[in-house]
PDB file of C-alpha atoms in Angstrom:
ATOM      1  CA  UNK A 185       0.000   0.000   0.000  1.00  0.00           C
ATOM      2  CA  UNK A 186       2.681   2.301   1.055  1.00  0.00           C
ATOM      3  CA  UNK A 187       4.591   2.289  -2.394  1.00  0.00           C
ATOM      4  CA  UNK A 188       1.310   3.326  -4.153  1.00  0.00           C
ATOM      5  CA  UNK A 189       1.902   6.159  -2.588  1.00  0.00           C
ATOM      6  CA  UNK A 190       5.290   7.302  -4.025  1.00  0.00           C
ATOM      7  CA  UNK A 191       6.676   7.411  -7.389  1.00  0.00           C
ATOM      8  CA  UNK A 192       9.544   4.636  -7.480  1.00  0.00           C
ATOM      9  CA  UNK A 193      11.352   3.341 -10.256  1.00  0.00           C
ATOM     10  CA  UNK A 194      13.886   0.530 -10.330  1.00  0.00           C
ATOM     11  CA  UNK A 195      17.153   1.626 -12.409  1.00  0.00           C
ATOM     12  CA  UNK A 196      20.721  -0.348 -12.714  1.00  0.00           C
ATOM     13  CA  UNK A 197      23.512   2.050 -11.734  1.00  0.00           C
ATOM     14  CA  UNK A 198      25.999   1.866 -14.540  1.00  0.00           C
ATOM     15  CA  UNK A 199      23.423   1.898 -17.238  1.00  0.00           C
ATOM     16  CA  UNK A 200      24.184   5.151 -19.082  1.00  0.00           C
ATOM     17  CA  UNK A 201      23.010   8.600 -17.922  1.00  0.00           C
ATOM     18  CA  UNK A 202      19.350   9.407 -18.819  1.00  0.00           C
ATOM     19  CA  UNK A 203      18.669  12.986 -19.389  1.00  0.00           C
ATOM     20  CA  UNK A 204      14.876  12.508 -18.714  1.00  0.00           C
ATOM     21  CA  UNK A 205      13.213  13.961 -15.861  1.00  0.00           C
ATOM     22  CA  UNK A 206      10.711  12.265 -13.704  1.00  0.00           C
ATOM     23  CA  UNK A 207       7.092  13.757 -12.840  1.00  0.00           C
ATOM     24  CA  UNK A 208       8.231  15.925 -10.393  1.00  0.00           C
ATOM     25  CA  UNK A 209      10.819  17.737 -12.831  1.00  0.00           C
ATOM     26  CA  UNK A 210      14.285  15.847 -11.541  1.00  0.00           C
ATOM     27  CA  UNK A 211      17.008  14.732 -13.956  1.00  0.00           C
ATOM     28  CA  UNK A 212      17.261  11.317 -14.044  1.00  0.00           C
ATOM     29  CA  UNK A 213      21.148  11.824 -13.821  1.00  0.00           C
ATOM     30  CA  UNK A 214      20.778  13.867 -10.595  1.00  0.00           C
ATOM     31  CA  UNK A 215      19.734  10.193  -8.755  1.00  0.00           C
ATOM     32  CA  UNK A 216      22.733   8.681 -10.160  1.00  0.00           C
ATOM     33  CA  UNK A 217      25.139  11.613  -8.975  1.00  0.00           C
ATOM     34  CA  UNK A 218      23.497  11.317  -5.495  1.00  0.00           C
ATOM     35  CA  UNK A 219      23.336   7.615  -5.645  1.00  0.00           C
ATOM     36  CA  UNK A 220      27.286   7.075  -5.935  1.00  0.00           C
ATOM     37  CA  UNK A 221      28.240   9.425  -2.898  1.00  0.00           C
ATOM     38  CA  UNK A 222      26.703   6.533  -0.834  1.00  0.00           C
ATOM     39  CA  UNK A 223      29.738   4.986  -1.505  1.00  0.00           C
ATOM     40  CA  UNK A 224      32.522   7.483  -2.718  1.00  0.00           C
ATOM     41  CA  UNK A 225      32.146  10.541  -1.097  1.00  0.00           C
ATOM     42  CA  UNK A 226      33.215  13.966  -2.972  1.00  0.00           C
ATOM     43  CA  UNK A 227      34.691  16.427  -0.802  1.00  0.00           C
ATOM     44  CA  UNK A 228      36.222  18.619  -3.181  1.00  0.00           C
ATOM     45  CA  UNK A 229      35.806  21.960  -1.422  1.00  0.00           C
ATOM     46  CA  UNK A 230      34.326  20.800   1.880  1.00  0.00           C
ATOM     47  CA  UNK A 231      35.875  20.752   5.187  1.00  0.00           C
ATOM     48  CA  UNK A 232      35.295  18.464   8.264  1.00  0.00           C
ATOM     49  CA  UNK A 233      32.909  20.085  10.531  1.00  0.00           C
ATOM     50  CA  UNK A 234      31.543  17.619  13.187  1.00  0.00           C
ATOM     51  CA  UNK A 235      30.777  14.044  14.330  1.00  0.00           C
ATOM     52  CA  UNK A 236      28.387  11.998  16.527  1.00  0.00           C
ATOM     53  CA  UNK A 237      29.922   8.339  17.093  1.00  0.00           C
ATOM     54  CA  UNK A 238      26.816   6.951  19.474  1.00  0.00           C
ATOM     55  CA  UNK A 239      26.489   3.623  20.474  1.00  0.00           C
ATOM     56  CA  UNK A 240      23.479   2.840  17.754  1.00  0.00           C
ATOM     57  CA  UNK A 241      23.399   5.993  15.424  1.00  0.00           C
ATOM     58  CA  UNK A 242      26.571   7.229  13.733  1.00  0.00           C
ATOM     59  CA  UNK A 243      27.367  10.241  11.559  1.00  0.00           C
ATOM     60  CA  UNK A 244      29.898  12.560  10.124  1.00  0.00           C
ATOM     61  CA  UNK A 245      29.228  15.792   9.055  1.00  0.00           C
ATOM     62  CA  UNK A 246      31.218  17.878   6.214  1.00  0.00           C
ATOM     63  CA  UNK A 247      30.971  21.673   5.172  1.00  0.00           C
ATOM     64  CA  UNK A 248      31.535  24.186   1.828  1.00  0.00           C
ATOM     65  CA  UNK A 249      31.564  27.681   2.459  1.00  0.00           C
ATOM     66  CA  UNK A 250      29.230  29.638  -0.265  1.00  0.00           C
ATOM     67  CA  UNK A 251      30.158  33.067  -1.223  1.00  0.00           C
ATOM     68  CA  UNK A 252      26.721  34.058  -2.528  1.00  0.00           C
ATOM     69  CA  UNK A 253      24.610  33.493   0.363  1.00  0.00           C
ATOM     70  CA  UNK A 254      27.446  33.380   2.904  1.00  0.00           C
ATOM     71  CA  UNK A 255      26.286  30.350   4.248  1.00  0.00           C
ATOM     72  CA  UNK A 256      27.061  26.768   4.351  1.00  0.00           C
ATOM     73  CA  UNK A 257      25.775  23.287   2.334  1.00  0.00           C
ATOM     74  CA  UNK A 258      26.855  20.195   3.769  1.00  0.00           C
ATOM     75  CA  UNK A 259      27.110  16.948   3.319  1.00  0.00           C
ATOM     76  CA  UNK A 260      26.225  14.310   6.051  1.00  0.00           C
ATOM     77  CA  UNK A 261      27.139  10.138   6.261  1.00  0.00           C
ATOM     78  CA  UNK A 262      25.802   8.388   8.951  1.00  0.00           C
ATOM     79  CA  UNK A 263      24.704   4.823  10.169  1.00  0.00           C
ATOM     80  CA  UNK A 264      21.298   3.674  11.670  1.00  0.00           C
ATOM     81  CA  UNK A 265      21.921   0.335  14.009  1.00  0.00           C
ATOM     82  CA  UNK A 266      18.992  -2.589  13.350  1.00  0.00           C
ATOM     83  CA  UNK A 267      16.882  -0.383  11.139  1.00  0.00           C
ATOM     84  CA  UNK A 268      15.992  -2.186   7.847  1.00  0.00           C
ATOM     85  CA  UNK A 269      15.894  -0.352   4.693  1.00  0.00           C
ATOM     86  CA  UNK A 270      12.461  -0.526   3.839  1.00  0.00           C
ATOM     87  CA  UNK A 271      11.483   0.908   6.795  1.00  0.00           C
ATOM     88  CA  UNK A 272      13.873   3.892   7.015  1.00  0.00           C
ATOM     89  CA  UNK A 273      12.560   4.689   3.626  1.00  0.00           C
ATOM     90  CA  UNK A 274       8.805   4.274   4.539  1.00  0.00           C
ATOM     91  CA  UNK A 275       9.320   6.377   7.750  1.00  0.00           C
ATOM     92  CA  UNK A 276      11.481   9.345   5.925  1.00  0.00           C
ATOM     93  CA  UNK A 277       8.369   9.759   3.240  1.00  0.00           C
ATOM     94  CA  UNK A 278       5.492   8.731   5.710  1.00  0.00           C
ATOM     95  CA  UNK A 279       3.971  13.281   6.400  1.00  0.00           C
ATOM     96  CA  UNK A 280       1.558  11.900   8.855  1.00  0.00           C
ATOM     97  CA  UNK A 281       4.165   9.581  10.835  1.00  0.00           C
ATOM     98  CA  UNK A 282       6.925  12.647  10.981  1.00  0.00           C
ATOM     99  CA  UNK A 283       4.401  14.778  12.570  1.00  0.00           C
ATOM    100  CA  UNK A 284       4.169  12.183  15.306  1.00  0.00           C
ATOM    101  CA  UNK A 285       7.732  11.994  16.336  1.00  0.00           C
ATOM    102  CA  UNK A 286       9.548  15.131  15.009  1.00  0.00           C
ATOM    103  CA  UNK A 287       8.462  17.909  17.249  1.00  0.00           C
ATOM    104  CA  UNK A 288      10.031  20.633  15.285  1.00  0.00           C
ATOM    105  CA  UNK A 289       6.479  20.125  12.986  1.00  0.00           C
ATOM    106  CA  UNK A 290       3.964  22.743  13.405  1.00  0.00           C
ATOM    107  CA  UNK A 291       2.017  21.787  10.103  1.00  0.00           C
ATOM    108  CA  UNK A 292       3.125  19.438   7.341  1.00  0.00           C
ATOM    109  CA  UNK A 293       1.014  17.950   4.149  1.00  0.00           C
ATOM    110  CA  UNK A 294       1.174  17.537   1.089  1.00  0.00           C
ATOM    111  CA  UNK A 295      -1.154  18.866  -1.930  1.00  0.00           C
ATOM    112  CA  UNK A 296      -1.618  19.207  -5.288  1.00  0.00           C
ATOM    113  CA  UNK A 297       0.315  22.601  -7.198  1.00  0.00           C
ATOM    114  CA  UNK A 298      -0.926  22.077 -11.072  1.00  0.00           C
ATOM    115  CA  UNK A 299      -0.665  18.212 -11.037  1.00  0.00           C
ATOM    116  CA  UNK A 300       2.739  18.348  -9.200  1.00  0.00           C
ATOM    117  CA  UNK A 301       2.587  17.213  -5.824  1.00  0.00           C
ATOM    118  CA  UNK A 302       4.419  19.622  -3.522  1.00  0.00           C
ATOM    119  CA  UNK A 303       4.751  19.651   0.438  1.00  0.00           C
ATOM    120  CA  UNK A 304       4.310  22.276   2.805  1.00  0.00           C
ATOM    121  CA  UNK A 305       6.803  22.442   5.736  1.00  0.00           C
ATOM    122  CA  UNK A 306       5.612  24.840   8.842  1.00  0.00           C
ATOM    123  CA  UNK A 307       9.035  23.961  10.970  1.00  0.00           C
ATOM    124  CA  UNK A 308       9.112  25.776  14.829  1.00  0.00           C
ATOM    125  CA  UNK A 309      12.083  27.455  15.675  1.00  0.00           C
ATOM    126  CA  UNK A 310      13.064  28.630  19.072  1.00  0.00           C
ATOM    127  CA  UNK A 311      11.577  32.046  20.394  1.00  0.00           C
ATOM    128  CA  UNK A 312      12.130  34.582  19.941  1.00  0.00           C
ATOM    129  CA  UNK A 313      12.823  33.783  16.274  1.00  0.00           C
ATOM    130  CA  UNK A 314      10.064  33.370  13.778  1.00  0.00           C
ATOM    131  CA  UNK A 315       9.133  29.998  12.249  1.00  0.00           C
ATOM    132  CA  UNK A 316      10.087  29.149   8.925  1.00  0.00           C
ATOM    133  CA  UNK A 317       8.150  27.282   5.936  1.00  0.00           C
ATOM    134  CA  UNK A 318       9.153  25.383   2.443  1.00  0.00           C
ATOM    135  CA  UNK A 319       7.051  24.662   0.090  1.00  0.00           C
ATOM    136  CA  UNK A 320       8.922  21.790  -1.886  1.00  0.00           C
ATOM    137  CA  UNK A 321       8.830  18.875  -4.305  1.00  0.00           C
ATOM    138  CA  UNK A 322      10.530  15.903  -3.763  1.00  0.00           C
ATOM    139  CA  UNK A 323      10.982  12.186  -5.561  1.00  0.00           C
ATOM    140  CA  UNK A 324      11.583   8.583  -4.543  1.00  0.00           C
ATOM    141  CA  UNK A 325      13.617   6.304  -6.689  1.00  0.00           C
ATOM    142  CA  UNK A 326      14.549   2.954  -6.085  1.00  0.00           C
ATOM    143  CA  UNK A 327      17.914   1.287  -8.269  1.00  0.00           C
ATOM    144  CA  UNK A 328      20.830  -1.446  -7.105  1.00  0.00           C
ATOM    145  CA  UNK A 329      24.448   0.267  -6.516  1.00  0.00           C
ATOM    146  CA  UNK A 330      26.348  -2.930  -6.716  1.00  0.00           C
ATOM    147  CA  UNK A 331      23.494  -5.434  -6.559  1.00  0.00           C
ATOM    148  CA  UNK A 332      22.760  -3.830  -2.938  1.00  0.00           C
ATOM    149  CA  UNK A 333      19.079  -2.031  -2.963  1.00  0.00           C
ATOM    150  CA  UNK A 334      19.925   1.800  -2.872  1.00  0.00           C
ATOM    151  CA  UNK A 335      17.152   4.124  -2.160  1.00  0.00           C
ATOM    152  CA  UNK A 336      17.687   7.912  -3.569  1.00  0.00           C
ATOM    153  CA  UNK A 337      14.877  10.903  -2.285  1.00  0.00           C
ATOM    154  CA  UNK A 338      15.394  14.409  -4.306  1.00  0.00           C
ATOM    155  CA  UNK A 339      13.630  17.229  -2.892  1.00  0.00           C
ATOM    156  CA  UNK A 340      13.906  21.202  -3.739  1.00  0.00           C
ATOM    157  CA  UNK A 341      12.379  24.400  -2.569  1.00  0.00           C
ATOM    158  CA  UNK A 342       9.353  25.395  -4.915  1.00  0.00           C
ATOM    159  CA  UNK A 343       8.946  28.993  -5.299  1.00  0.00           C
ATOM    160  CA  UNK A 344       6.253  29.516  -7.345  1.00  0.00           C
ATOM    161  CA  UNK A 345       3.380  27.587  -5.363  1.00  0.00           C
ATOM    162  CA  UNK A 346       0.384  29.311  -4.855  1.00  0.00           C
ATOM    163  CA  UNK A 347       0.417  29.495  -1.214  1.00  0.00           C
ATOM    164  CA  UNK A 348       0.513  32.824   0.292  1.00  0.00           C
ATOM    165  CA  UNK A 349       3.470  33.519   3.078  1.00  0.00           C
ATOM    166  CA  UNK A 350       1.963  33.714   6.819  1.00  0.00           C
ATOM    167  CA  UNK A 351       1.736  36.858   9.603  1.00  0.00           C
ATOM    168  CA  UNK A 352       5.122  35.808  11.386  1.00  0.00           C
ATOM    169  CA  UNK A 353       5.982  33.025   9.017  1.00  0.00           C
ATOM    170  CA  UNK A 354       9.527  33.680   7.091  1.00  0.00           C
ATOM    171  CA  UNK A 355       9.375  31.573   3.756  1.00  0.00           C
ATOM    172  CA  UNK A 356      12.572  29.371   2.733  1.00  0.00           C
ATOM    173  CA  UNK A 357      12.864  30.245  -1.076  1.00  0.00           C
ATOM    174  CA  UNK A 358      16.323  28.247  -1.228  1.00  0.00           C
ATOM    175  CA  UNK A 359      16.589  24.939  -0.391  1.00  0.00           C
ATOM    176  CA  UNK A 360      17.875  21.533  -1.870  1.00  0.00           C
ATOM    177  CA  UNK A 361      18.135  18.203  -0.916  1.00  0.00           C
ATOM    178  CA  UNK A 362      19.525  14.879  -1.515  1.00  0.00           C
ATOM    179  CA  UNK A 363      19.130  11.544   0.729  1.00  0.00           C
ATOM    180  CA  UNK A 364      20.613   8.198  -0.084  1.00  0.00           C
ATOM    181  CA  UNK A 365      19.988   5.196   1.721  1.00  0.00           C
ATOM    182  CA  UNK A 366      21.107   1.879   1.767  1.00  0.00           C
ATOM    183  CA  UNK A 367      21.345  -1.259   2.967  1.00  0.00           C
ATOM    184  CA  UNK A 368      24.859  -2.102   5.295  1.00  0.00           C
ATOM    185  CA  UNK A 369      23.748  -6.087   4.947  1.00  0.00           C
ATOM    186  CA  UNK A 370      25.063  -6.610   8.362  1.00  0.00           C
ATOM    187  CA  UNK A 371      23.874  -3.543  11.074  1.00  0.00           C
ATOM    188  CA  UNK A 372      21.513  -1.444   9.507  1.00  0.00           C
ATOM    189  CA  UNK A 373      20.886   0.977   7.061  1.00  0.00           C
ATOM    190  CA  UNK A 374      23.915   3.710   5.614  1.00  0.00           C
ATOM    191  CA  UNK A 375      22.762   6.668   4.886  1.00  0.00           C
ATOM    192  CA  UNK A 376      24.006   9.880   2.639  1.00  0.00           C
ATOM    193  CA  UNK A 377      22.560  13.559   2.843  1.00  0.00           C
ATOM    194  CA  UNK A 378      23.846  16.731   0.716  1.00  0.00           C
ATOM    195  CA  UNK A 379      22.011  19.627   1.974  1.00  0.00           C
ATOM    196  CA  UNK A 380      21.495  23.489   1.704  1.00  0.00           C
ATOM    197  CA  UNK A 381      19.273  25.931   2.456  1.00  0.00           C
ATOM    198  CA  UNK A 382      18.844  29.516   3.331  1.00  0.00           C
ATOM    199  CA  UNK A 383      16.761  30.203   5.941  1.00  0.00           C
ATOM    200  CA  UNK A 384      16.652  33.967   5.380  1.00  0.00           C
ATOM    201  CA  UNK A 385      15.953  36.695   8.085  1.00  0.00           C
ATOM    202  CA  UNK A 386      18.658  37.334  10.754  1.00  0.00           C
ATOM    203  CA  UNK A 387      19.940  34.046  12.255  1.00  0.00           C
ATOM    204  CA  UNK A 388      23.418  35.122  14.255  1.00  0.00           C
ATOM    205  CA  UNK A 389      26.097  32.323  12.753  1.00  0.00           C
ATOM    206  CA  UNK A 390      26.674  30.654  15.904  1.00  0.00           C
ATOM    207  CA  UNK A 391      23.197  29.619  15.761  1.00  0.00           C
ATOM    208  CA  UNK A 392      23.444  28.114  12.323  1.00  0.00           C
ATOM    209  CA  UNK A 393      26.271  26.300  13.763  1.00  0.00           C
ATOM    210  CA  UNK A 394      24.967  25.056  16.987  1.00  0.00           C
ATOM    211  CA  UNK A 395      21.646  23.867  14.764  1.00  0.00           C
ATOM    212  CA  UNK A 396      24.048  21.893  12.391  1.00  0.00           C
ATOM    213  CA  UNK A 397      26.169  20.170  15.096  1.00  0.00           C
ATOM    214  CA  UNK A 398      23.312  19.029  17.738  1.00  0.00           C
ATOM    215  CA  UNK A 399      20.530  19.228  14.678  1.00  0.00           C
ATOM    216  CA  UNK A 400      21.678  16.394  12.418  1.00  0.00           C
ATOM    217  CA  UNK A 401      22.485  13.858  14.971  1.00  0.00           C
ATOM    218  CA  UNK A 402      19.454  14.623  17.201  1.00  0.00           C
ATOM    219  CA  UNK A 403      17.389  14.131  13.888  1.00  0.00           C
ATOM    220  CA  UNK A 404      19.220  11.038  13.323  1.00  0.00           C
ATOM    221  CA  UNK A 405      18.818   9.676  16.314  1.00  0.00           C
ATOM    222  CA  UNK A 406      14.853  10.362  16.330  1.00  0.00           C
ATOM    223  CA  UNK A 407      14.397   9.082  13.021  1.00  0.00           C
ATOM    224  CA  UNK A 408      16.373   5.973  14.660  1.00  0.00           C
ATOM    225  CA  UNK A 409      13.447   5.583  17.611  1.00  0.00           C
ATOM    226  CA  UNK A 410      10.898   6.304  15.106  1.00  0.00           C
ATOM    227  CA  UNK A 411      11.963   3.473  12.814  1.00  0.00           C
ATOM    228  CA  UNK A 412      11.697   1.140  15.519  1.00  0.00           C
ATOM    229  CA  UNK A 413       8.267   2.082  16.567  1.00  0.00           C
ATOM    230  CA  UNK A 414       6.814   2.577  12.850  1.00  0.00           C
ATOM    231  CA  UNK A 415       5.118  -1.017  12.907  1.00  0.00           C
ATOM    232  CA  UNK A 416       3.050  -0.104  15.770  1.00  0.00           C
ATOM    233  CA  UNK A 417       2.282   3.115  14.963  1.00  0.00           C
ATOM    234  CA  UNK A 418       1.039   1.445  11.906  1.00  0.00           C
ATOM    235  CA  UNK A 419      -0.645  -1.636  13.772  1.00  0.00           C
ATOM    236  CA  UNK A 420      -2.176   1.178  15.495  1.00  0.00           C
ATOM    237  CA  UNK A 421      -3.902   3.058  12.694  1.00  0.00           C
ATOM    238  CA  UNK A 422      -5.316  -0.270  11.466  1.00  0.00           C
ATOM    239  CA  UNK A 423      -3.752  -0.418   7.981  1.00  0.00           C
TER     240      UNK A 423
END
């Protein structure tokens, strides 16, 4: 039932580079590009910023200065313990699931912008700052990196949506996104994020950088928890 819901597509990596784009506008390259960072990382540019070594989540976090915006995109690897792939990927698309265990989520759904399915993101942010929302697309496909099942999830900011900005709301008009995850055959699930966005207004840079250091693996490790309770969450809703 739950892959009705998403558009996935199987595709062998080393077949040659497609140039088509998927219903949600994404270059079929762009989930081959991702795809291989999984398992070669490119740091060209980037620096080492942080790392979380827990006993059950893992990650490593790596950083590229941006002259434009004067901000950072980064570029995360990290390790869930005894979380299966299937479900990691289930619980990282599930909306109505995230707003049950990520309590940064003031409102989240998706709907339909022109026959593209978009997402609105209402995300709470500490007082006294304002809230911020995205208004995004994002795409699911599913291929084999070296006959091991490889999950790839685009997503980027929308702009042109026809939902108004809210009273009090600042709107995130820059923002990309790639997540890879796999299967590590033995622990868990390996996972791969490149990641940017602005979040516009005034945001003092030690902030940005205490929100990227405690942020990613305090996501991590929720999305971890949330993993292992999906099935009964499920169970629960009858379905």
């Amino acid at each position: 039932m739950l892959k009705k819901l998403f558009n996935l597509s199987r595709i062998n990596y080393g077949e040659s580079q497609k140039t088509s784009r998927g219903p949600m506008g994404f270059d079929e390259a762009k989930f081959l590009e991702a795809a291989r960072e999984i398992g070669s990382l490119n740091l060209d540019g980037y620096e080492f910023f942080t790392e979380s070594l827990k006993e059950s989540v893992q990650c490593k976090i790596y950083r590229k200065y941006e002259e434009v915006s004067g901000l950072y995109e980064y570029k995360i690897t990290g390790l869930l313990e005894d979380v299966g792939l299937d479900v990691c990927k289930n619980v990282y698309m599930d909306l109505e699931y995230r707003k049950k265990w990520d309590g940064y989520v003031k409102e989240l759904y998706e709907f339909d912008d022109n026959g593209v399915k978009s997402i609105y993101w209402n995300v709470n942010y500490p007082w006294p700052m304002s809230n911020r929302d995205y208004i995004y697309t994002r795409e699911l496909h599913e291929m084999e990196i070296n006959s091991i099942p490889t999950v790839v999830v685009l997503a980027e900011s929308n702009p042109v949506a026809k939902i108004p900005e809210k009273s009090g709301v600042v709107r995130v008009k820059e923002f990309h996104q790639s997540l890879v995850i796999q299967s590590d055959g033995k622990v868990g699930t390996k996972a791969f994020m490149h990641y940017f966005d602005n979040p516009g207004g005034s945001i003092p840079t030690w902030l940005i950088n205490w929100a990227a250091k405690t942020g990613v693996p305090t996501f991590m490790n929720s999305m971890r928890d949330a993993c292992l309770g999906y099935k009964k969450w499920i169970s629960s809703k009858g379905t």
